Amino acid sequence: MRRSMLFLPGNAPNMIINGGTLRADSVILDLEDSVAPGEKDAARILVRNALRTVDFGCETIVRINSLDSEFCEEDLKEIVPCAPGAIMPPKSSRREDILRLDDMIERIEEENYMEKGKIKLIPLIETDNGKRRAEQKLEIIEGINAEIVKTLKKKGLSIASGEGLDAH
């Protein structure tokens, strides 16, 4: 369970090295907004090396640069082989962007003989367009969930008890 997420600038070695001492549920190594454009390359290498050598004692997430930036692909090439728990893409507003990012990660996993799909994606919705799309999807999901619950009740079943539900 994630109760606390500690964001650490990817260009601050003194903060990164001490990140595990604060006992957060997740440490997010930030390559995006907290790093000036002229420091992106150095921060990326620092974060890569931290993922290889620092035991944070919790889930490690890397907030990469936006998919439409010149830095995203290089972020992924350096970070994915280190197998962080998750990648956090910022400004995620379109499904196509997430699918493209997932394909990029999968390609890098393949090139590095890694197990596919182990790295999670935690997209950040930071635009009005992304928020509207998320709200529309939530309405659809809530409608589907309501139908599932109604169907289960008709059959005398409940999700909480798991009665009559096959566990595979």
XYZ file of C-alpha atoms in Angstrom:
168
model
C 0.000 0.000 0.000
C 1.261 3.461 -0.895
C 0.593 5.880 1.945
C 3.544 8.154 1.295
C 5.533 8.961 -1.822
C 8.813 10.830 -1.454
C 9.826 12.807 -4.550
C 13.582 13.327 -4.858
C 15.218 15.521 -7.514
C 17.275 13.353 -9.856
C 20.152 15.811 -9.721
C 20.576 15.866 -5.923
C 22.948 13.053 -4.888
C 22.859 13.990 -1.187
C 19.057 13.652 -1.152
C 19.025 10.458 -3.228
C 21.587 8.676 -1.062
C 19.496 9.413 2.054
C 16.126 8.662 0.430
C 15.733 5.316 2.171
C 16.201 6.747 5.662
C 12.834 8.539 5.637
C 10.886 5.268 5.355
C 8.417 6.347 2.689
C 6.323 3.676 0.985
C 7.694 4.811 -2.379
C 10.673 6.855 -3.469
C 10.207 8.747 -6.731
C 13.438 9.759 -8.440
C 12.399 12.754 -10.532
C 14.013 13.437 -13.891
C 11.336 15.860 -15.047
C 10.362 19.193 -13.438
C 12.930 19.179 -10.641
C 15.852 18.976 -13.089
C 16.924 21.917 -15.274
C 17.313 21.103 -19.005
C 21.101 21.501 -18.849
C 21.327 18.921 -16.053
C 19.104 16.201 -17.582
C 21.945 13.969 -18.829
C 23.867 14.049 -15.542
C 20.690 13.455 -13.515
C 19.752 10.478 -15.686
C 23.151 8.847 -15.019
C 22.918 9.649 -11.297
C 19.451 8.062 -11.089
C 20.614 5.021 -13.080
C 23.540 4.510 -10.702
C 21.334 5.026 -7.643
C 18.914 2.353 -8.882
C 21.875 -0.033 -9.218
C 23.498 0.675 -5.856
C 21.164 2.302 -3.299
C 18.785 0.184 -1.222
C 15.821 2.467 -0.642
C 13.971 -0.222 1.324
C 10.746 0.512 -0.540
C 9.179 0.700 -3.981
C 11.318 2.754 -6.396
C 9.650 4.820 -9.105
C 11.261 7.019 -11.731
C 9.392 10.046 -13.019
C 10.661 10.382 -16.570
C 10.465 13.362 -18.883
C 7.363 13.802 -21.002
C 6.936 11.491 -23.986
C 6.933 14.489 -26.323
C 10.244 15.802 -24.966
C 13.700 15.192 -26.382
C 14.703 13.461 -23.121
C 12.134 10.663 -22.753
C 13.737 8.008 -24.925
C 17.156 8.452 -23.301
C 15.508 8.310 -19.853
C 13.987 4.958 -20.720
C 17.196 3.536 -22.244
C 19.099 4.231 -19.024
C 16.374 3.513 -16.472
C 14.456 0.454 -17.739
C 17.473 -1.929 -17.580
C 17.724 -1.093 -13.850
C 14.187 -2.468 -13.355
C 12.588 0.166 -11.128
C 9.246 -0.818 -9.615
C 7.481 1.696 -11.838
C 7.894 4.423 -14.418
C 5.861 7.599 -13.865
C 5.195 9.443 -17.117
C 4.018 13.040 -16.600
C 1.313 14.909 -18.502
C -0.454 11.729 -19.607
C -3.628 12.662 -21.415
C -3.985 10.179 -24.262
C -4.328 6.409 -24.259
C -2.107 6.281 -27.370
C 0.754 7.901 -25.468
C 0.612 5.290 -22.713
C 0.494 2.462 -25.261
C 3.472 3.961 -27.112
C 5.401 4.286 -23.864
C 4.544 0.693 -22.955
C 5.857 -0.462 -26.357
C 9.097 1.483 -25.833
C 9.586 -0.100 -22.407
C 8.829 -3.571 -23.762
C 11.378 -3.128 -26.559
C 14.072 -2.124 -24.063
C 13.156 -5.059 -21.795
C 13.506 -7.384 -24.779
C 16.888 -5.904 -25.777
C 18.117 -6.447 -22.207
C 16.679 -9.977 -21.813
C 14.357 -8.817 -19.046
C 11.020 -10.248 -18.009
C 8.372 -8.270 -19.888
C 5.678 -6.374 -18.043
C 7.369 -6.328 -14.656
C 7.779 -2.541 -14.592
C 4.504 -0.793 -13.755
C 3.307 2.455 -15.262
C 1.881 5.200 -13.058
C 0.742 7.892 -15.493
C 0.213 11.367 -14.086
C -2.843 13.208 -15.342
C -1.841 16.867 -15.320
C -3.880 18.478 -18.088
C -7.556 19.410 -18.368
C -7.859 17.139 -21.393
C -6.382 14.201 -19.447
C -8.670 14.913 -16.495
C -11.783 14.956 -18.715
C -10.802 11.679 -20.358
C -10.109 10.051 -16.988
C -13.476 11.209 -15.665
C -15.228 9.772 -18.742
C -13.461 6.437 -18.276
C -14.329 6.414 -14.579
C -18.013 6.929 -15.401
C -17.867 3.972 -17.800
C -16.077 1.778 -15.233
C -18.544 2.736 -12.496
C -21.415 1.836 -14.850
C -19.846 -1.548 -15.620
C -19.174 -2.208 -11.924
C -22.778 -1.339 -11.045
C -24.004 -3.843 -13.641
C -21.685 -6.552 -12.303
C -22.870 -5.983 -8.718
C -26.525 -6.010 -9.848
C -25.989 -9.292 -11.737
C -24.232 -10.907 -8.761
C -27.036 -9.828 -6.399
C -29.642 -11.396 -8.712
C -27.723 -14.668 -8.426
C -27.373 -14.349 -4.652
C -23.620 -13.784 -4.814
C -21.381 -11.030 -3.519
C -17.912 -9.805 -4.411
C -16.929 -9.459 -0.750
C -17.548 -13.099 0.119
C -16.372 -14.516 -3.193
C -19.162 -17.090 -2.989
C -19.577 -18.976 -6.207
C -16.743 -17.144 -7.884
C -13.991 -19.267 -9.364
C -10.493 -18.248 -8.329
C -7.970 -18.969 -11.050
